[in-house]
Amino acid sequence: MSQLAAGSRPGEIESAPINIRPVSGGRLRPAAGEINPDVENSGAGSVNSAVVSTAVAVRPTERHGQNPHEPLTSGGSDADALSLEGDANHTPAVSDGDRKVHWTPSAIAASVLLFCIAGVTEIGGGWLVWQSIREERPWWWALCGAVVLVAYGFVPTLQPTDNFGRIFAVYGGFFIILSYLWGWALDGTQPDTGDWIGTGVALFGVCVAMFWRR
């Protein structure tokens, strides 16, 4: 309720300036806690009921929880906006993890030689461990085999390509034929026709995979 100002006559209301501010939609509304000018007089010499406007103008683009003092946004953060802009303007290069290699005859020979060295070290190291455990050879045979197997792990890293999966997949074909030859030379187990056919198919497939022009 509005109060009578000191020195005013009974039945009169001191006129106070009204602070009007615009809100959305073009309407004018008094600030919170001020007298609403839209209230009509109930009669001459009577005191009007002061209607206190507590309406708060809410900007339609603001979202719940957003600071009204911050610039209006669509609800996304600056990081999201930057991320969307980066995705639109920048496409990362796609790489299959392989460097360009020109497969000249010397490069092919070097790659095949590395596959053979890897096969000999893996099969030789495994054979020494096998002999120590299964054939009751001295314990140091197993130790030597372990050392050779560790050395085998470094050989494939000398290949000219960077594609780990392709290198070890192709190495599997060379491992097949080297295993048969090792068993034939040291254990006397001669491969049969099926072994040779399967080895040929495997070698052909891995050579296509390794030396295919890309």
mmCIF file of C-alpha atoms in Angstrom:
data_model
loop_
_atom_site.group_PDB
_atom_site.id
_atom_site.type_symbol
_atom_site.label_atom_id
_atom_site.label_comp_id
_atom_site.label_asym_id
_atom_site.label_seq_id
_atom_site.Cartn_x
_atom_site.Cartn_y
_atom_site.Cartn_z
ATOM 1 C CA MET A 1 0.000 0.000 0.000
ATOM 2 C CA SER A 2 1.267 3.485 -0.798
ATOM 3 C CA GLN A 3 1.683 5.840 2.107
ATOM 4 C CA LEU A 4 0.580 9.542 2.380
ATOM 5 C CA ALA A 5 3.473 11.993 2.111
ATOM 6 C CA ALA A 6 4.042 14.396 4.994
ATOM 7 C CA GLY A 7 2.105 17.650 4.562
ATOM 8 C CA SER A 8 -0.370 16.293 2.032
ATOM 9 C CA ARG A 9 -4.117 16.664 2.476
ATOM 10 C CA PRO A 10 -6.288 13.735 3.418
ATOM 11 C CA GLY A 11 -7.625 11.950 0.384
ATOM 12 C CA GLU A 12 -4.690 12.992 -1.784
ATOM 13 C CA ILE A 13 -1.873 10.804 -2.983
ATOM 14 C CA GLU A 14 1.528 12.178 -3.635
ATOM 15 C CA SER A 15 2.370 11.626 -7.248
ATOM 16 C CA ALA A 16 5.601 9.758 -7.663
ATOM 17 C CA PRO A 17 7.607 9.419 -10.851
ATOM 18 C CA ILE A 18 7.188 6.067 -12.476
ATOM 19 C CA ASN A 19 10.189 4.364 -13.988
ATOM 20 C CA ILE A 20 9.015 2.778 -17.204
ATOM 21 C CA ARG A 21 11.151 0.209 -19.023
ATOM 22 C CA PRO A 22 10.435 -1.611 -22.289
ATOM 23 C CA VAL A 23 10.049 -5.370 -22.330
ATOM 24 C CA SER A 24 9.704 -7.959 -25.095
ATOM 25 C CA GLY A 25 6.724 -7.490 -27.358
ATOM 26 C CA GLY A 26 6.863 -3.669 -27.356
ATOM 27 C CA ARG A 27 4.810 -3.228 -24.154
ATOM 28 C CA LEU A 28 5.783 -0.814 -21.366
ATOM 29 C CA ARG A 29 5.824 -2.129 -17.832
ATOM 30 C CA PRO A 30 7.025 -0.532 -14.569
ATOM 31 C CA ALA A 31 10.044 -1.934 -12.814
ATOM 32 C CA ALA A 32 9.525 -4.391 -9.972
ATOM 33 C CA GLY A 33 8.200 -2.751 -6.773
ATOM 34 C CA GLU A 34 6.808 0.388 -8.478
ATOM 35 C CA ILE A 35 3.220 1.603 -8.796
ATOM 36 C CA ASN A 36 1.418 0.335 -11.858
ATOM 37 C CA PRO A 37 0.040 3.294 -13.843
ATOM 38 C CA ASP A 38 -2.668 1.127 -15.377
ATOM 39 C CA VAL A 39 -4.637 1.070 -12.131
ATOM 40 C CA GLU A 40 -7.799 3.173 -12.461
ATOM 41 C CA ASN A 41 -9.018 5.496 -9.683
ATOM 42 C CA SER A 42 -11.807 4.016 -7.635
ATOM 43 C CA GLY A 43 -13.291 7.471 -6.976
ATOM 44 C CA ALA A 44 -12.438 11.082 -6.127
ATOM 45 C CA GLY A 45 -10.895 11.618 -2.703
ATOM 46 C CA SER A 46 -10.189 7.931 -2.134
ATOM 47 C CA VAL A 47 -6.900 6.178 -1.838
ATOM 48 C CA ASN A 48 -6.124 3.871 -4.734
ATOM 49 C CA SER A 49 -4.959 0.379 -4.108
ATOM 50 C CA ALA A 50 -1.371 0.400 -5.257
ATOM 51 C CA VAL A 51 -0.739 -2.568 -7.433
ATOM 52 C CA VAL A 52 2.844 -3.590 -7.237
ATOM 53 C CA SER A 53 4.179 -4.984 -10.456
ATOM 54 C CA THR A 54 6.400 -7.945 -9.851
ATOM 55 C CA ALA A 55 6.510 -9.159 -13.391
ATOM 56 C CA VAL A 56 9.981 -9.926 -14.677
ATOM 57 C CA ALA A 57 10.668 -9.630 -18.344
ATOM 58 C CA VAL A 58 12.180 -12.861 -19.633
ATOM 59 C CA ARG A 59 13.941 -12.814 -22.910
ATOM 60 C CA PRO A 60 12.568 -15.609 -25.093
ATOM 61 C CA THR A 61 16.003 -16.823 -26.177
ATOM 62 C CA GLU A 62 17.269 -17.355 -22.641
ATOM 63 C CA ARG A 63 17.361 -20.880 -21.308
ATOM 64 C CA HIS A 64 16.806 -22.060 -17.807
ATOM 65 C CA GLY A 65 19.939 -21.619 -15.736
ATOM 66 C CA GLN A 66 21.606 -19.160 -18.111
ATOM 67 C CA ASN A 67 23.025 -15.985 -16.609
ATOM 68 C CA PRO A 68 20.860 -13.089 -17.907
ATOM 69 C CA HIS A 69 23.882 -10.790 -17.918
ATOM 70 C CA GLU A 70 25.709 -12.994 -20.406
ATOM 71 C CA PRO A 71 25.279 -12.509 -24.168
ATOM 72 C CA LEU A 72 22.391 -14.460 -25.612
ATOM 73 C CA THR A 73 23.386 -17.725 -27.219
ATOM 74 C CA SER A 74 21.575 -20.701 -28.659
ATOM 75 C CA GLY A 75 22.360 -22.702 -25.540
ATOM 76 C CA GLY A 76 25.672 -24.144 -26.678
ATOM 77 C CA SER A 77 29.004 -23.296 -25.150
ATOM 78 C CA ASP A 78 31.829 -21.472 -26.884
ATOM 79 C CA ALA A 79 33.774 -24.724 -26.975
ATOM 80 C CA ASP A 80 30.904 -26.399 -28.853
ATOM 81 C CA ALA A 81 30.798 -23.532 -31.333
ATOM 82 C CA LEU A 82 34.526 -23.736 -31.898
ATOM 83 C CA SER A 83 34.287 -27.499 -32.280
ATOM 84 C CA LEU A 84 31.568 -27.207 -34.908
ATOM 85 C CA GLU A 85 33.563 -24.559 -36.752
ATOM 86 C CA GLY A 86 36.664 -26.725 -36.657
ATOM 87 C CA ASP A 87 34.784 -29.747 -37.991
ATOM 88 C CA ALA A 88 33.381 -27.663 -40.818
ATOM 89 C CA ASN A 89 36.670 -26.054 -41.816
ATOM 90 C CA HIS A 90 39.177 -28.808 -41.100
ATOM 91 C CA THR A 91 39.156 -32.454 -42.107
ATOM 92 C CA PRO A 92 42.008 -34.482 -40.588
ATOM 93 C CA ALA A 93 44.111 -36.457 -42.958
ATOM 94 C CA VAL A 94 43.336 -40.168 -42.986
ATOM 95 C CA SER A 95 46.318 -42.506 -42.960
ATOM 96 C CA ASP A 96 46.442 -46.279 -42.943
ATOM 97 C CA GLY A 97 49.752 -46.232 -41.087
ATOM 98 C CA ASP A 98 51.773 -46.979 -44.203
ATOM 99 C CA ARG A 99 54.504 -44.950 -45.811
ATOM 100 C CA LYS A 100 54.885 -44.826 -49.579
ATOM 101 C CA VAL A 101 57.303 -47.485 -50.771
ATOM 102 C CA HIS A 102 58.501 -47.914 -54.316
ATOM 103 C CA TRP A 103 58.827 -51.672 -54.706
ATOM 104 C CA THR A 104 61.917 -51.919 -56.860
ATOM 105 C CA PRO A 105 63.538 -55.352 -57.280
ATOM 106 C CA SER A 106 66.135 -54.506 -54.636
ATOM 107 C CA ALA A 107 63.442 -53.339 -52.184
ATOM 108 C CA ILE A 108 61.458 -56.559 -52.721
ATOM 109 C CA ALA A 109 64.599 -58.672 -52.202
ATOM 110 C CA ALA A 110 65.446 -56.822 -48.983
ATOM 111 C CA SER A 111 61.901 -57.283 -47.653
ATOM 112 C CA VAL A 112 61.888 -61.005 -48.447
ATOM 113 C CA LEU A 113 65.292 -61.397 -46.790
ATOM 114 C CA LEU A 114 63.988 -59.730 -43.618
ATOM 115 C CA PHE A 115 61.005 -62.079 -43.588
ATOM 116 C CA CYS A 116 63.353 -65.042 -43.880
ATOM 117 C CA ILE A 117 65.601 -63.773 -41.069
ATOM 118 C CA ALA A 118 62.557 -63.217 -38.869
ATOM 119 C CA GLY A 119 61.354 -66.733 -39.609
ATOM 120 C CA VAL A 120 64.720 -68.336 -38.855
ATOM 121 C CA THR A 121 65.081 -66.498 -35.554
ATOM 122 C CA GLU A 122 61.546 -67.284 -34.400
ATOM 123 C CA ILE A 123 61.596 -70.902 -35.471
ATOM 124 C CA GLY A 124 65.175 -71.389 -34.245
ATOM 125 C CA GLY A 125 64.438 -69.852 -30.853
ATOM 126 C CA GLY A 126 61.269 -71.889 -30.477
ATOM 127 C CA TRP A 127 63.090 -75.057 -31.567
ATOM 128 C CA LEU A 128 65.782 -74.590 -28.903
ATOM 129 C CA VAL A 129 63.141 -74.180 -26.200
ATOM 130 C CA TRP A 130 61.295 -77.224 -27.564
ATOM 131 C CA GLN A 131 64.436 -79.340 -27.477
ATOM 132 C CA SER A 132 65.179 -78.356 -23.886
ATOM 133 C CA ILE A 133 61.662 -79.079 -22.615
ATOM 134 C CA ARG A 134 60.445 -81.926 -24.813
ATOM 135 C CA GLU A 135 63.702 -83.674 -25.769
ATOM 136 C CA GLU A 136 65.437 -83.256 -22.380
ATOM 137 C CA ARG A 137 68.296 -81.212 -23.738
ATOM 138 C CA PRO A 138 70.342 -78.995 -21.326
ATOM 139 C CA TRP A 139 68.513 -76.104 -19.692
ATOM 140 C CA TRP A 140 70.753 -73.522 -21.322
ATOM 141 C CA TRP A 141 69.274 -74.514 -24.689
ATOM 142 C CA ALA A 142 66.018 -72.958 -23.513
ATOM 143 C CA LEU A 143 67.895 -69.886 -22.327
ATOM 144 C CA CYS A 144 69.559 -69.487 -25.714
ATOM 145 C CA GLY A 145 66.217 -69.988 -27.387
ATOM 146 C CA ALA A 146 64.696 -67.207 -25.287
ATOM 147 C CA VAL A 147 67.500 -64.828 -26.294
ATOM 148 C CA VAL A 148 66.986 -65.655 -29.972
ATOM 149 C CA LEU A 149 63.242 -65.059 -29.646
ATOM 150 C CA VAL A 150 63.889 -61.630 -28.164
ATOM 151 C CA ALA A 151 66.127 -60.826 -31.129
ATOM 152 C CA TYR A 152 63.358 -61.999 -33.475
ATOM 153 C CA GLY A 153 61.065 -59.298 -32.115
ATOM 154 C CA PHE A 154 63.325 -56.570 -33.515
ATOM 155 C CA VAL A 155 63.662 -57.943 -37.055
ATOM 156 C CA PRO A 156 60.208 -56.950 -38.411
ATOM 157 C CA THR A 157 60.845 -53.346 -37.368
ATOM 158 C CA LEU A 158 63.427 -53.141 -40.159
ATOM 159 C CA GLN A 159 60.771 -53.552 -42.863
ATOM 160 C CA PRO A 160 60.333 -50.509 -45.130
ATOM 161 C CA THR A 161 56.578 -50.156 -44.446
ATOM 162 C CA ASP A 162 54.901 -48.969 -41.240
ATOM 163 C CA ASN A 163 51.791 -51.167 -41.402
ATOM 164 C CA PHE A 164 52.228 -53.535 -38.445
ATOM 165 C CA GLY A 165 49.246 -55.714 -39.249
ATOM 166 C CA ARG A 166 50.218 -56.230 -42.883
ATOM 167 C CA ILE A 167 53.839 -57.026 -42.045
ATOM 168 C CA PHE A 168 52.970 -59.725 -39.533
ATOM 169 C CA ALA A 169 50.195 -61.136 -41.724
ATOM 170 C CA VAL A 170 52.588 -61.461 -44.659
ATOM 171 C CA TYR A 171 55.261 -62.856 -42.390
ATOM 172 C CA GLY A 172 52.877 -65.710 -41.588
ATOM 173 C CA GLY A 173 53.210 -67.005 -45.155
ATOM 174 C CA PHE A 174 56.998 -67.075 -44.949
ATOM 175 C CA PHE A 175 56.763 -68.679 -41.514
ATOM 176 C CA ILE A 176 54.837 -71.581 -43.053
ATOM 177 C CA ILE A 177 57.418 -72.548 -45.624
ATOM 178 C CA LEU A 178 60.354 -71.938 -43.258
ATOM 179 C CA SER A 179 58.752 -74.175 -40.626
ATOM 180 C CA TYR A 180 58.400 -77.013 -43.123
ATOM 181 C CA LEU A 181 61.981 -76.585 -44.331
ATOM 182 C CA TRP A 182 63.336 -76.435 -40.759
ATOM 183 C CA GLY A 183 61.517 -79.607 -39.738
ATOM 184 C CA TRP A 184 62.672 -81.356 -42.900
ATOM 185 C CA ALA A 185 66.326 -80.355 -42.411
ATOM 186 C CA LEU A 186 66.698 -80.943 -38.652
ATOM 187 C CA ASP A 187 63.979 -83.433 -37.742
ATOM 188 C CA GLY A 188 63.708 -85.385 -40.999
ATOM 189 C CA THR A 189 59.941 -84.770 -41.465
ATOM 190 C CA GLN A 190 59.479 -84.336 -45.204
ATOM 191 C CA PRO A 191 56.476 -82.241 -46.351
ATOM 192 C CA ASP A 192 53.913 -84.030 -48.531
ATOM 193 C CA THR A 193 51.992 -82.786 -51.558
ATOM 194 C CA GLY A 194 49.311 -81.079 -49.516
ATOM 195 C CA ASP A 195 51.963 -79.240 -47.529
ATOM 196 C CA TRP A 196 53.590 -77.920 -50.682
ATOM 197 C CA ILE A 197 50.299 -76.866 -52.282
ATOM 198 C CA GLY A 198 49.162 -75.088 -49.150
ATOM 199 C CA THR A 199 52.538 -73.382 -48.841
ATOM 200 C CA GLY A 200 52.378 -72.181 -52.437
ATOM 201 C CA VAL A 201 48.880 -70.752 -51.963
ATOM 202 C CA ALA A 202 49.936 -69.007 -48.763
ATOM 203 C CA LEU A 203 53.064 -67.512 -50.293
ATOM 204 C CA PHE A 204 51.195 -66.269 -53.343
ATOM 205 C CA GLY A 205 48.540 -64.616 -51.191
ATOM 206 C CA VAL A 206 50.924 -62.855 -48.846
ATOM 207 C CA CYS A 207 53.088 -61.585 -51.712
ATOM 208 C CA VAL A 208 50.010 -60.058 -53.357
ATOM 209 C CA ALA A 209 49.094 -58.400 -50.047
ATOM 210 C CA MET A 210 52.593 -57.055 -49.450
ATOM 211 C CA PHE A 211 53.691 -55.904 -52.878
ATOM 212 C CA TRP A 212 50.362 -54.773 -54.327
ATOM 213 C CA ARG A 213 50.689 -51.350 -55.922
ATOM 214 C CA ARG A 214 48.940 -48.741 -53.743
#
